[in-house]
Amino acid sequence: MGSELLSDLATEIVIPVCAVVGIIFSLVQWFLVSRVKVSPERQATSPNSKKNGYNDYLIEEEEGLNDHNVVAKCAEIQSAISEGATSFLLTEYQYVGIFMVAFAILIFLFLGSVDGFSTKSHACTYNPQKMCKPALATAIFSTVSFVLGAITSVLSGFLGMKIATYANARTTLEARKGVGKAFITAFRSGAVMGFLLAANGLLVLYITINLFKLYYGDDWEGLFESITVYGLGGSSMALFGRVGGGIYTKAADVGADLVGKLERNIPEDDPRNPAERYIIF
């Protein structure tokens, strides 16, 4: 057998350090995106556009690029998109919460009933000489692991949606300076979601494993069985986001078609309608 690249102690240090570095890196990218300034205005243009006494207007500081009409329109569109996205997420998470509770109960019942909710230790399958933790303990820890995975996925999805709606108008305004500026802003906002999701998942999983080891000790069989459900929780919430988000965006696509036809007499899938989505194969 080959030699180990890292010792156990080095691995215990490297994993959380990498997770923290990923979180810090994503926050730095968020800060860089936010450098396209947001200036609060207390005077609302209409009662419906006022939120907490402020309106968000994107202000460009470079000379010659401070067309406030364009900037204000971008801010108005961004506000509408952000409001719609947040409304969608909050509605979706209501159903996700019901599913999460129901599925967690099923996991507990199915895994606990393997040995009739036994509280007695049993011989390990990989080594009959060793005793493993009871099925009831595995059911409980698996349920907790599923809930943690689901919460991590939900949190990551929410943060990803916020940074996406936060950066869309800023990317548009940066595009007036050139494609490079717009690409950098869009890339940084995407990096926030990518690094934050991976770093959060790694950090929460690392903490969960170490907490579970306090109970399981050398019982690797029970530990691996219970920790596997963490991925199930995360993928289940991602499935909701994928299916629900697809339906939501398709509804927005159809709505954009109807608005274009009724208000501007624009044909379906016409490039003059900026709300249209195109997929290039």
C-alpha atoms as an extended CHARMM CRD file, in Angstrom:
* protein
*
       281  EXT
         1         1  MET       CA              0.0000000000        0.0000000000        0.0000000000  PROA      1               0.0000000000
         2         2  GLY       CA              1.1680000000        3.5350000000       -0.7900000000  PROA      2               0.0000000000
         3         3  SER       CA              2.0370000000        6.0130000000        1.9020000000  PROA      3               0.0000000000
         4         4  GLU       CA             -0.5370000000        8.5400000000        3.0870000000  PROA      4               0.0000000000
         5         5  LEU       CA             -0.3100000000       12.0270000000        1.6320000000  PROA      5               0.0000000000
         6         6  LEU       CA             -1.5190000000       13.6540000000        4.8610000000  PROA      6               0.0000000000
         7         7  SER       CA             -1.5980000000       12.4290000000        8.4150000000  PROA      7               0.0000000000
         8         8  ASP       CA             -4.8730000000       12.2550000000       10.3480000000  PROA      8               0.0000000000
         9         9  LEU       CA             -4.0210000000       15.4270000000       12.2400000000  PROA      9               0.0000000000
        10        10  ALA       CA             -3.1480000000       17.3210000000        9.0500000000  PROA      10              0.0000000000
        11        11  THR       CA             -6.4060000000       16.2100000000        7.4640000000  PROA      11              0.0000000000
        12        12  GLU       CA             -8.3780000000       17.3900000000       10.5010000000  PROA      12              0.0000000000
        13        13  ILE       CA             -6.7730000000       20.8120000000       10.0610000000  PROA      13              0.0000000000
        14        14  VAL       CA             -6.8310000000       21.1380000000        6.2590000000  PROA      14              0.0000000000
        15        15  ILE       CA            -10.5480000000       20.3740000000        5.7940000000  PROA      15              0.0000000000
        16        16  PRO       CA            -12.0050000000       23.1630000000        7.9870000000  PROA      16              0.0000000000
        17        17  VAL       CA             -9.3110000000       25.5950000000        6.8370000000  PROA      17              0.0000000000
        18        18  CYS       CA            -10.2830000000       24.9890000000        3.1920000000  PROA      18              0.0000000000
        19        19  ALA       CA            -13.9620000000       25.5060000000        4.0620000000  PROA      19              0.0000000000
        20        20  VAL       CA            -13.2380000000       28.7840000000        5.8560000000  PROA      20              0.0000000000
        21        21  VAL       CA            -11.0410000000       29.9810000000        2.9860000000  PROA      21              0.0000000000
        22        22  GLY       CA            -13.8770000000       29.2230000000        0.5510000000  PROA      22              0.0000000000
        23        23  ILE       CA            -16.3520000000       31.2280000000        2.6400000000  PROA      23              0.0000000000
        24        24  ILE       CA            -13.9400000000       34.1630000000        2.9550000000  PROA      24              0.0000000000
        25        25  PHE       CA            -13.2300000000       34.0860000000       -0.7830000000  PROA      25              0.0000000000
        26        26  SER       CA            -16.9540000000       34.1740000000       -1.6030000000  PROA      26              0.0000000000
        27        27  LEU       CA            -17.4890000000       37.1120000000        0.7580000000  PROA      27              0.0000000000
        28        28  VAL       CA            -14.6150000000       38.9730000000       -0.9100000000  PROA      28              0.0000000000
        29        29  GLN       CA            -16.2420000000       38.4200000000       -4.3100000000  PROA      29              0.0000000000
        30        30  TRP       CA            -19.5380000000       39.6980000000       -2.9120000000  PROA      30              0.0000000000
        31        31  PHE       CA            -17.7620000000       42.8220000000       -1.6620000000  PROA      31              0.0000000000
        32        32  LEU       CA            -16.1690000000       43.4290000000       -5.0570000000  PROA      32              0.0000000000
        33        33  VAL       CA            -19.5480000000       43.1530000000       -6.7770000000  PROA      33              0.0000000000
        34        34  SER       CA            -21.0520000000       45.5770000000       -4.2630000000  PROA      34              0.0000000000
        35        35  ARG       CA            -18.4940000000       48.2370000000       -5.2120000000  PROA      35              0.0000000000
        36        36  VAL       CA            -20.9550000000       49.3230000000       -7.8650000000  PROA      36              0.0000000000
        37        37  LYS       CA            -22.4620000000       51.6880000000       -5.3080000000  PROA      37              0.0000000000
        38        38  VAL       CA            -26.0220000000       51.6860000000       -4.0150000000  PROA      38              0.0000000000
        39        39  SER       CA            -27.2950000000       55.0350000000       -2.7570000000  PROA      39              0.0000000000
        40        40  PRO       CA            -30.5720000000       55.1390000000       -0.7500000000  PROA      40              0.0000000000
        41        41  GLU       CA            -33.1360000000       57.7510000000       -1.7640000000  PROA      41              0.0000000000
        42        42  ARG       CA            -35.8480000000       58.6150000000        0.7500000000  PROA      42              0.0000000000
        43        43  GLN       CA            -38.2520000000       60.0750000000       -1.8050000000  PROA      43              0.0000000000
        44        44  ALA       CA            -40.2670000000       57.3370000000       -3.4570000000  PROA      44              0.0000000000
        45        45  THR       CA            -41.6330000000       57.8280000000       -6.9630000000  PROA      45              0.0000000000
        46        46  SER       CA            -44.8090000000       55.9440000000       -6.0590000000  PROA      46              0.0000000000
        47        47  PRO       CA            -46.3240000000       54.4380000000       -2.9200000000  PROA      47              0.0000000000
        48        48  ASN       CA            -45.8910000000       50.9120000000       -4.2850000000  PROA      48              0.0000000000
        49        49  SER       CA            -42.1840000000       51.3830000000       -4.9680000000  PROA      49              0.0000000000
        50        50  LYS       CA            -41.3520000000       52.4830000000       -1.4350000000  PROA      50              0.0000000000
        51        51  LYS       CA            -39.7710000000       49.8340000000        0.7660000000  PROA      51              0.0000000000
        52        52  ASN       CA            -38.8520000000       50.5710000000        4.3400000000  PROA      52              0.0000000000
        53        53  GLY       CA            -38.6110000000       54.2570000000        3.4600000000  PROA      53              0.0000000000
        54        54  TYR       CA            -35.8930000000       53.7660000000        0.8540000000  PROA      54              0.0000000000
        55        55  ASN       CA            -35.4850000000       53.2640000000       -2.8720000000  PROA      55              0.0000000000
        56        56  ASP       CA            -32.2930000000       51.6880000000       -4.1870000000  PROA      56              0.0000000000
        57        57  TYR       CA            -30.6450000000       53.5670000000       -7.0340000000  PROA      57              0.0000000000
        58        58  LEU       CA            -27.4150000000       52.3890000000       -8.5750000000  PROA      58              0.0000000000
        59        59  ILE       CA            -24.9690000000       55.2730000000       -8.8740000000  PROA      59              0.0000000000
        60        60  GLU       CA            -22.0560000000       55.1730000000      -11.2980000000  PROA      60              0.0000000000
        61        61  GLU       CA            -19.1900000000       57.3750000000      -10.1650000000  PROA      61              0.0000000000
        62        62  GLU       CA            -17.1110000000       57.3320000000      -13.3340000000  PROA      62              0.0000000000
        63        63  GLU       CA            -17.2910000000       60.5690000000      -15.3330000000  PROA      63              0.0000000000
        64        64  GLY       CA            -19.5390000000       60.3710000000      -18.3430000000  PROA      64              0.0000000000
        65        65  LEU       CA            -21.4210000000       57.2480000000      -17.2410000000  PROA      65              0.0000000000
        66        66  ASN       CA            -23.8390000000       58.7050000000      -14.7000000000  PROA      66              0.0000000000
        67        67  ASP       CA            -27.0120000000       58.6260000000      -16.8000000000  PROA      67              0.0000000000
        68        68  HSD       CA            -29.4410000000       58.6100000000      -13.9040000000  PROA      68              0.0000000000
        69        69  ASN       CA            -32.4320000000       57.6890000000      -16.0590000000  PROA      69              0.0000000000
        70        70  VAL       CA            -30.7610000000       54.4680000000      -17.1840000000  PROA      70              0.0000000000
        71        71  VAL       CA            -29.4540000000       53.7610000000      -13.7140000000  PROA      71              0.0000000000
        72        72  ALA       CA            -32.8360000000       54.3570000000      -12.0890000000  PROA      72              0.0000000000
        73        73  LYS       CA            -34.5400000000       52.0910000000      -14.6180000000  PROA      73              0.0000000000
        74        74  CYS       CA            -32.0160000000       49.3180000000      -13.9190000000  PROA      74              0.0000000000
        75        75  ALA       CA            -32.6610000000       49.7030000000      -10.1980000000  PROA      75              0.0000000000
        76        76  GLU       CA            -36.4160000000       49.5250000000      -10.7640000000  PROA      76              0.0000000000
        77        77  ILE       CA            -36.1110000000       46.3380000000      -12.8130000000  PROA      77              0.0000000000
        78        78  GLN       CA            -33.7220000000       44.8030000000      -10.2880000000  PROA      78              0.0000000000
        79        79  SER       CA            -36.1230000000       45.5880000000       -7.4470000000  PROA      79              0.0000000000
        80        80  ALA       CA            -38.9890000000       43.8620000000       -9.2770000000  PROA      80              0.0000000000
        81        81  ILE       CA            -36.8540000000       40.7950000000      -10.0450000000  PROA      81              0.0000000000
        82        82  SER       CA            -35.6000000000       40.5800000000       -6.4700000000  PROA      82              0.0000000000
        83        83  GLU       CA            -39.1160000000       40.8800000000       -5.0860000000  PROA      83              0.0000000000
        84        84  GLY       CA            -40.4100000000       38.1480000000       -7.3850000000  PROA      84              0.0000000000
        85        85  ALA       CA            -37.4840000000       35.8290000000       -6.6290000000  PROA      85              0.0000000000
        86        86  THR       CA            -37.8620000000       36.2760000000       -2.8810000000  PROA      86              0.0000000000
        87        87  SER       CA            -41.6060000000       35.6580000000       -3.0870000000  PROA      87              0.0000000000
        88        88  PHE       CA            -40.9840000000       32.4780000000       -5.0740000000  PROA      88              0.0000000000
        89        89  LEU       CA            -38.3770000000       31.1990000000       -2.6210000000  PROA      89              0.0000000000
        90        90  LEU       CA            -40.5120000000       31.8660000000        0.4480000000  PROA      90              0.0000000000
        91        91  THR       CA            -43.4840000000       30.0880000000       -1.1350000000  PROA      91              0.0000000000
        92        92  GLU       CA            -41.3250000000       27.1710000000       -2.2490000000  PROA      92              0.0000000000
        93        93  TYR       CA            -39.7120000000       26.8180000000        1.1650000000  PROA      93              0.0000000000
        94        94  GLN       CA            -43.1260000000       26.4610000000        2.7890000000  PROA      94              0.0000000000
        95        95  TYR       CA            -43.6670000000       23.2730000000        0.7830000000  PROA      95              0.0000000000
        96        96  VAL       CA            -40.0390000000       22.2580000000        1.2540000000  PROA      96              0.0000000000
        97        97  GLY       CA            -40.5010000000       22.5070000000        5.0160000000  PROA      97              0.0000000000
        98        98  ILE       CA            -43.5180000000       20.1770000000        4.9060000000  PROA      98              0.0000000000
        99        99  PHE       CA            -41.6240000000       17.7060000000        2.7270000000  PROA      99              0.0000000000
       100       100  MET       CA            -38.5510000000       17.8930000000        4.9620000000  PROA      100             0.0000000000
       101       101  VAL       CA            -40.5380000000       17.0820000000        8.1070000000  PROA      101             0.0000000000
       102       102  ALA       CA            -42.5370000000       14.2850000000        6.4310000000  PROA      102             0.0000000000
       103       103  PHE       CA            -39.4720000000       12.6710000000        4.8390000000  PROA      103             0.0000000000
       104       104  ALA       CA            -37.4730000000       12.9360000000        8.0650000000  PROA      104             0.0000000000
       105       105  ILE       CA            -40.2400000000       11.0250000000        9.8690000000  PROA      105             0.0000000000
       106       106  LEU       CA            -40.1930000000        8.3360000000        7.1590000000  PROA      106             0.0000000000
       107       107  ILE       CA            -36.4190000000        7.9730000000        7.4440000000  PROA      107             0.0000000000
       108       108  PHE       CA            -36.6810000000        7.5290000000       11.1870000000  PROA      108             0.0000000000
       109       109  LEU       CA            -39.4870000000        4.9680000000       10.9190000000  PROA      109             0.0000000000
       110       110  PHE       CA            -37.8830000000        2.8860000000        8.1720000000  PROA      110             0.0000000000
       111       111  LEU       CA            -34.3810000000        2.8120000000        9.6430000000  PROA      111             0.0000000000
       112       112  GLY       CA            -35.5830000000        2.3380000000       13.2120000000  PROA      112             0.0000000000
       113       113  SER       CA            -37.8690000000       -0.5650000000       12.2790000000  PROA      113             0.0000000000
       114       114  VAL       CA            -34.9690000000       -2.6170000000       10.8590000000  PROA      114             0.0000000000
       115       115  ASP       CA            -34.4300000000       -4.2090000000       14.2790000000  PROA      115             0.0000000000
       116       116  GLY       CA            -37.7710000000       -3.2560000000       15.7520000000  PROA      116             0.0000000000
       117       117  PHE       CA            -36.4540000000        0.0290000000       17.2350000000  PROA      117             0.0000000000
       118       118  SER       CA            -33.9410000000       -1.9670000000       19.2340000000  PROA      118             0.0000000000
       119       119  THR       CA            -31.8320000000       -0.1580000000       21.8030000000  PROA      119             0.0000000000
       120       120  LYS       CA            -29.3130000000       -3.0040000000       22.0680000000  PROA      120             0.0000000000
       121       121  SER       CA            -25.9570000000       -3.1480000000       20.3300000000  PROA      121             0.0000000000
       122       122  HSD       CA            -25.4890000000       -5.7440000000       17.5910000000  PROA      122             0.0000000000
       123       123  ALA       CA            -22.5900000000       -7.4660000000       15.8520000000  PROA      123             0.0000000000
       124       124  CYS       CA            -21.0840000000       -5.3970000000       13.0540000000  PROA      124             0.0000000000
       125       125  THR       CA            -21.5110000000       -6.7740000000        9.5260000000  PROA      125             0.0000000000
       126       126  TYR       CA            -17.9170000000       -6.0420000000        8.5370000000  PROA      126             0.0000000000
       127       127  ASN       CA            -16.5190000000       -7.6740000000       11.6920000000  PROA      127             0.0000000000
       128       128  PRO       CA            -18.6900000000       -9.9530000000       13.8570000000  PROA      128             0.0000000000
       129       129  GLN       CA            -16.1310000000       -9.6180000000       16.6370000000  PROA      129             0.0000000000
       130       130  LYS       CA            -17.0900000000       -5.9670000000       17.1480000000  PROA      130             0.0000000000
       131       131  MET       CA            -20.3220000000       -4.5270000000       18.4910000000  PROA      131             0.0000000000
       132       132  CYS       CA            -22.0710000000       -1.6910000000       16.6630000000  PROA      132             0.0000000000
       133       133  LYS       CA            -24.5760000000        0.8400000000       17.9290000000  PROA      133             0.0000000000
       134       134  PRO       CA            -28.3060000000       -0.0360000000       17.9660000000  PROA      134             0.0000000000
       135       135  ALA       CA            -30.6370000000        0.5950000000       15.0350000000  PROA      135             0.0000000000
       136       136  LEU       CA            -32.5960000000        3.2060000000       16.9630000000  PROA      136             0.0000000000
       137       137  ALA       CA            -29.4690000000        5.3500000000       17.3420000000  PROA      137             0.0000000000
       138       138  THR       CA            -28.7440000000        5.0700000000       13.6120000000  PROA      138             0.0000000000
       139       139  ALA       CA            -32.3220000000        6.1210000000       12.8430000000  PROA      139             0.0000000000
       140       140  ILE       CA            -32.0620000000        9.1730000000       15.0860000000  PROA      140             0.0000000000
       141       141  PHE       CA            -28.6820000000       10.3130000000       13.8000000000  PROA      141             0.0000000000
       142       142  SER       CA            -29.7090000000        9.6790000000       10.1810000000  PROA      142             0.0000000000
       143       143  THR       CA            -32.7690000000       11.8650000000       10.6590000000  PROA      143             0.0000000000
       144       144  VAL       CA            -30.6500000000       14.6490000000       12.1400000000  PROA      144             0.0000000000
       145       145  SER       CA            -28.1740000000       14.2900000000        9.2760000000  PROA      145             0.0000000000
       146       146  PHE       CA            -30.9770000000       14.5560000000        6.6980000000  PROA      146             0.0000000000
       147       147  VAL       CA            -32.3360000000       17.7340000000        8.3020000000  PROA      147             0.0000000000
       148       148  LEU       CA            -28.8510000000       19.3140000000        8.4250000000  PROA      148             0.0000000000
       149       149  GLY       CA            -28.2690000000       18.5280000000        4.7530000000  PROA      149             0.0000000000
       150       150  ALA       CA            -31.6380000000       20.0010000000        3.8060000000  PROA      150             0.0000000000
       151       151  ILE       CA            -31.0390000000       23.1850000000        5.8130000000  PROA      151             0.0000000000
       152       152  THR       CA            -27.5840000000       23.6100000000        4.2620000000  PROA      152             0.0000000000
       153       153  SER       CA            -29.0300000000       23.2390000000        0.7680000000  PROA      153             0.0000000000
       154       154  VAL       CA            -31.9090000000       25.6350000000        1.4700000000  PROA      154             0.0000000000
       155       155  LEU       CA            -29.5570000000       28.2510000000        2.9210000000  PROA      155             0.0000000000
       156       156  SER       CA            -27.1680000000       27.9600000000       -0.0120000000  PROA      156             0.0000000000
       157       157  GLY       CA            -30.0210000000       28.2570000000       -2.5020000000  PROA      157             0.0000000000
       158       158  PHE       CA            -31.3840000000       31.3510000000       -0.8010000000  PROA      158             0.0000000000
       159       159  LEU       CA            -27.9830000000       33.0540000000       -0.7040000000  PROA      159             0.0000000000
       160       160  GLY       CA            -27.3710000000       32.1200000000       -4.3490000000  PROA      160             0.0000000000
       161       161  MET       CA            -30.6680000000       33.6830000000       -5.4050000000  PROA      161             0.0000000000
       162       162  LYS       CA            -29.9220000000       36.8630000000       -3.4410000000  PROA      162             0.0000000000
       163       163  ILE       CA            -26.5030000000       37.3830000000       -5.0030000000  PROA      163             0.0000000000
       164       164  ALA       CA            -27.9020000000       36.6570000000       -8.4680000000  PROA      164             0.0000000000
       165       165  THR       CA            -30.6230000000       39.2940000000       -8.1590000000  PROA      165             0.0000000000
       166       166  TYR       CA            -28.1560000000       41.6090000000       -6.4370000000  PROA      166             0.0000000000
       167       167  ALA       CA            -25.6860000000       41.4750000000       -9.3190000000  PROA      167             0.0000000000
       168       168  ASN       CA            -27.8900000000       41.5160000000      -12.4210000000  PROA      168             0.0000000000
       169       169  ALA       CA            -28.3690000000       45.3100000000      -12.6740000000  PROA      169             0.0000000000
       170       170  ARG       CA            -24.7630000000       45.9140000000      -11.6690000000  PROA      170             0.0000000000
       171       171  THR       CA            -23.5930000000       43.6430000000      -14.4730000000  PROA      171             0.0000000000
       172       172  THR       CA            -25.7790000000       45.5820000000      -16.9140000000  PROA      172             0.0000000000
       173       173  LEU       CA            -24.3180000000       48.9020000000      -15.8110000000  PROA      173             0.0000000000
       174       174  GLU       CA            -20.7700000000       47.5710000000      -15.9670000000  PROA      174             0.0000000000
       175       175  ALA       CA            -21.4450000000       46.4280000000      -19.5500000000  PROA      175             0.0000000000
       176       176  ARG       CA            -21.5170000000       50.1080000000      -20.5730000000  PROA      176             0.0000000000
       177       177  LYS       CA            -17.7810000000       50.1460000000      -19.9050000000  PROA      177             0.0000000000
       178       178  GLY       CA            -17.1280000000       47.0310000000      -21.9620000000  PROA      178             0.0000000000
       179       179  VAL       CA            -17.6870000000       43.2900000000      -22.1480000000  PROA      179             0.0000000000
       180       180  GLY       CA            -14.7240000000       42.6220000000      -19.8710000000  PROA      180             0.0000000000
       181       181  LYS       CA            -16.1570000000       44.6500000000      -16.9950000000  PROA      181             0.0000000000
       182       182  ALA       CA            -19.5390000000       42.9370000000      -17.3050000000  PROA      182             0.0000000000
       183       183  PHE       CA            -17.9470000000       39.4870000000      -17.4620000000  PROA      183             0.0000000000
       184       184  ILE       CA            -15.8910000000       40.1030000000      -14.3320000000  PROA      184             0.0000000000
       185       185  THR       CA            -18.9400000000       41.2740000000      -12.3760000000  PROA      185             0.0000000000
       186       186  ALA       CA            -21.0330000000       38.3110000000      -13.5350000000  PROA      186             0.0000000000
       187       187  PHE       CA            -18.1920000000       35.8550000000      -12.8840000000  PROA      187             0.0000000000
       188       188  ARG       CA            -17.6290000000       37.1870000000       -9.3650000000  PROA      188             0.0000000000
       189       189  SER       CA            -21.3150000000       36.9620000000       -8.5000000000  PROA      189             0.0000000000
       190       190  GLY       CA            -21.3880000000       33.3700000000       -9.7650000000  PROA      190             0.0000000000
       191       191  ALA       CA            -18.2670000000       32.5550000000       -7.7530000000  PROA      191             0.0000000000
       192       192  VAL       CA            -20.0700000000       33.6390000000       -4.5970000000  PROA      192             0.0000000000
       193       193  MET       CA            -22.6890000000       30.9170000000       -5.0460000000  PROA      193             0.0000000000
       194       194  GLY       CA            -20.2030000000       28.2650000000       -6.1780000000  PROA      194             0.0000000000
       195       195  PHE       CA            -17.6870000000       28.7050000000       -3.3870000000  PROA      195             0.0000000000
       196       196  LEU       CA            -20.2670000000       29.4100000000       -0.6940000000  PROA      196             0.0000000000
       197       197  LEU       CA            -22.2310000000       26.2430000000       -1.4820000000  PROA      197             0.0000000000
       198       198  ALA       CA            -19.1540000000       23.9960000000       -1.4980000000  PROA      198             0.0000000000
       199       199  ALA       CA            -17.5900000000       25.6280000000        1.5660000000  PROA      199             0.0000000000
       200       200  ASN       CA            -20.8030000000       25.5350000000        3.6110000000  PROA      200             0.0000000000
       201       201  GLY       CA            -21.4330000000       21.9060000000        2.7220000000  PROA      201             0.0000000000
       202       202  LEU       CA            -17.8720000000       20.9000000000        3.5740000000  PROA      202             0.0000000000
       203       203  LEU       CA            -17.8240000000       22.7810000000        6.8790000000  PROA      203             0.0000000000
       204       204  VAL       CA            -21.2200000000       21.5510000000        8.0770000000  PROA      204             0.0000000000
       205       205  LEU       CA            -20.3950000000       17.9770000000        7.0690000000  PROA      205             0.0000000000
       206       206  TYR       CA            -17.0430000000       18.1450000000        8.8620000000  PROA      206             0.0000000000
       207       207  ILE       CA            -18.6580000000       19.4190000000       12.0580000000  PROA      207             0.0000000000
       208       208  THR       CA            -21.4560000000       16.8300000000       11.8240000000  PROA      208             0.0000000000
       209       209  ILE       CA            -19.0390000000       13.9160000000       11.4170000000  PROA      209             0.0000000000
       210       210  ASN       CA            -16.9640000000       14.9890000000       14.3940000000  PROA      210             0.0000000000
       211       211  LEU       CA            -20.0400000000       15.4410000000       16.5770000000  PROA      211             0.0000000000
       212       212  PHE       CA            -21.4090000000       12.0280000000       15.5710000000  PROA      212             0.0000000000
       213       213  LYS       CA            -18.0310000000       10.4310000000       16.3220000000  PROA      213             0.0000000000
       214       214  LEU       CA            -18.4320000000       11.4520000000       19.9580000000  PROA      214             0.0000000000
       215       215  TYR       CA            -21.2100000000        8.8710000000       20.1710000000  PROA      215             0.0000000000
       216       216  TYR       CA            -20.1710000000        6.2730000000       17.6050000000  PROA      216             0.0000000000
       217       217  GLY       CA            -16.4830000000        6.0980000000       18.5140000000  PROA      217             0.0000000000
       218       218  ASP       CA            -14.9600000000        3.1970000000       16.5350000000  PROA      218             0.0000000000
       219       219  ASP       CA            -18.3230000000        2.1760000000       15.0820000000  PROA      219             0.0000000000
       220       220  TRP       CA            -17.5630000000        3.2540000000       11.5160000000  PROA      220             0.0000000000
       221       221  GLU       CA            -20.4430000000        1.2500000000       10.1180000000  PROA      221             0.0000000000
       222       222  GLY       CA            -23.0800000000        3.1900000000       12.0390000000  PROA      222             0.0000000000
       223       223  LEU       CA            -21.3000000000        6.4900000000       11.4590000000  PROA      223             0.0000000000
       224       224  PHE       CA            -21.1810000000        6.0490000000        7.6930000000  PROA      224             0.0000000000
       225       225  GLU       CA            -24.7980000000        4.8910000000        7.5350000000  PROA      225             0.0000000000
       226       226  SER       CA            -26.0270000000        7.9080000000        9.4390000000  PROA      226             0.0000000000
       227       227  ILE       CA            -23.8450000000       10.4840000000        7.6830000000  PROA      227             0.0000000000
       228       228  THR       CA            -24.7990000000        9.2620000000        4.1830000000  PROA      228             0.0000000000
       229       229  VAL       CA            -28.2880000000       10.7240000000        4.6120000000  PROA      229             0.0000000000
       230       230  TYR       CA            -26.7300000000       14.2000000000        4.7260000000  PROA      230             0.0000000000
       231       231  GLY       CA            -26.3200000000       14.0470000000        0.9420000000  PROA      231             0.0000000000
       232       232  LEU       CA            -29.9070000000       12.8410000000        0.5550000000  PROA      232             0.0000000000
       233       233  GLY       CA            -31.1660000000       15.9250000000        2.3810000000  PROA      233             0.0000000000
       234       234  GLY       CA            -29.1060000000       18.2730000000        0.2510000000  PROA      234             0.0000000000
       235       235  SER       CA            -30.0640000000       16.6490000000       -3.0610000000  PROA      235             0.0000000000
       236       236  SER       CA            -33.7560000000       16.5720000000       -2.1350000000  PROA      236             0.0000000000
       237       237  MET       CA            -33.8420000000       20.3230000000       -1.5920000000  PROA      237             0.0000000000
       238       238  ALA       CA            -31.8500000000       20.8760000000       -4.7920000000  PROA      238             0.0000000000
       239       239  LEU       CA            -34.4590000000       18.7880000000       -6.6380000000  PROA      239             0.0000000000
       240       240  PHE       CA            -37.2050000000       21.1140000000       -5.4090000000  PROA      240             0.0000000000
       241       241  GLY       CA            -35.2190000000       24.1220000000       -6.5660000000  PROA      241             0.0000000000
       242       242  ARG       CA            -34.5830000000       22.5700000000       -9.9760000000  PROA      242             0.0000000000
       243       243  VAL       CA            -38.1690000000       21.5120000000      -10.6660000000  PROA      243             0.0000000000
       244       244  GLY       CA            -39.8510000000       24.4950000000       -9.0070000000  PROA      244             0.0000000000
       245       245  GLY       CA            -37.4010000000       26.9720000000      -10.5070000000  PROA      245             0.0000000000
       246       246  GLY       CA            -37.9070000000       25.5320000000      -13.9850000000  PROA      246             0.0000000000
       247       247  ILE       CA            -41.6650000000       25.9330000000      -13.7060000000  PROA      247             0.0000000000
       248       248  TYR       CA            -41.2570000000       29.4500000000      -12.3380000000  PROA      248             0.0000000000
       249       249  THR       CA            -38.9270000000       30.6170000000      -15.1170000000  PROA      249             0.0000000000
       250       250  LYS       CA            -41.1340000000       29.0330000000      -17.7880000000  PROA      250             0.0000000000
       251       251  ALA       CA            -44.0900000000       30.9640000000      -16.4090000000  PROA      251             0.0000000000
       252       252  ALA       CA            -41.9910000000       34.1470000000      -16.5670000000  PROA      252             0.0000000000
       253       253  ASP       CA            -41.0490000000       33.3170000000      -20.1690000000  PROA      253             0.0000000000
       254       254  VAL       CA            -44.6810000000       32.9020000000      -21.2020000000  PROA      254             0.0000000000
       255       255  GLY       CA            -45.6270000000       36.0580000000      -19.2940000000  PROA      255             0.0000000000
       256       256  ALA       CA            -42.9390000000       38.0230000000      -21.1460000000  PROA      256             0.0000000000
       257       257  ASP       CA            -44.3490000000       36.7830000000      -24.4590000000  PROA      257             0.0000000000
       258       258  LEU       CA            -47.8640000000       37.9000000000      -23.5460000000  PROA      258             0.0000000000
       259       259  VAL       CA            -46.7540000000       41.3260000000      -22.3010000000  PROA      259             0.0000000000
       260       260  GLY       CA            -44.7340000000       41.9200000000      -25.4520000000  PROA      260             0.0000000000
       261       261  LYS       CA            -47.6590000000       40.9910000000      -27.6950000000  PROA      261             0.0000000000
       262       262  LEU       CA            -50.2820000000       43.0140000000      -25.8240000000  PROA      262             0.0000000000
       263       263  GLU       CA            -48.3240000000       46.1630000000      -24.9960000000  PROA      263             0.0000000000
       264       264  ARG       CA            -45.8100000000       46.4850000000      -27.8470000000  PROA      264             0.0000000000
       265       265  ASN       CA            -47.1940000000       44.1580000000      -30.5500000000  PROA      265             0.0000000000
       266       266  ILE       CA            -43.9170000000       42.2000000000      -30.5170000000  PROA      266             0.0000000000
       267       267  PRO       CA            -44.1030000000       38.6690000000      -31.9850000000  PROA      267             0.0000000000
       268       268  GLU       CA            -43.2930000000       35.6090000000      -29.9010000000  PROA      268             0.0000000000
       269       269  ASP       CA            -39.5800000000       34.9350000000      -29.2970000000  PROA      269             0.0000000000
       270       270  ASP       CA            -38.6360000000       38.2530000000      -30.8690000000  PROA      270             0.0000000000
       271       271  PRO       CA            -35.1380000000       39.4950000000      -29.8810000000  PROA      271             0.0000000000
       272       272  ARG       CA            -36.5700000000       42.9800000000      -29.3150000000  PROA      272             0.0000000000
       273       273  ASN       CA            -38.2300000000       41.6280000000      -26.1690000000  PROA      273             0.0000000000
       274       274  PRO       CA            -35.3870000000       41.6550000000      -23.5540000000  PROA      274             0.0000000000
       275       275  ALA       CA            -37.3150000000       39.3560000000      -21.2150000000  PROA      275             0.0000000000
       276       276  GLU       CA            -37.0960000000       36.4140000000      -23.6170000000  PROA      276             0.0000000000
       277       277  ARG       CA            -34.8360000000       33.4890000000      -22.7670000000  PROA      277             0.0000000000
       278       278  TYR       CA            -32.8760000000       31.7420000000      -25.4900000000  PROA      278             0.0000000000
       279       279  ILE       CA            -31.1480000000       28.3750000000      -25.3170000000  PROA      279             0.0000000000
       280       280  ILE       CA            -28.4170000000       27.6860000000      -27.8320000000  PROA      280             0.0000000000
       281       281  PHE       CA            -27.6260000000       24.0680000000      -28.5220000000  PROA      281             0.0000000000
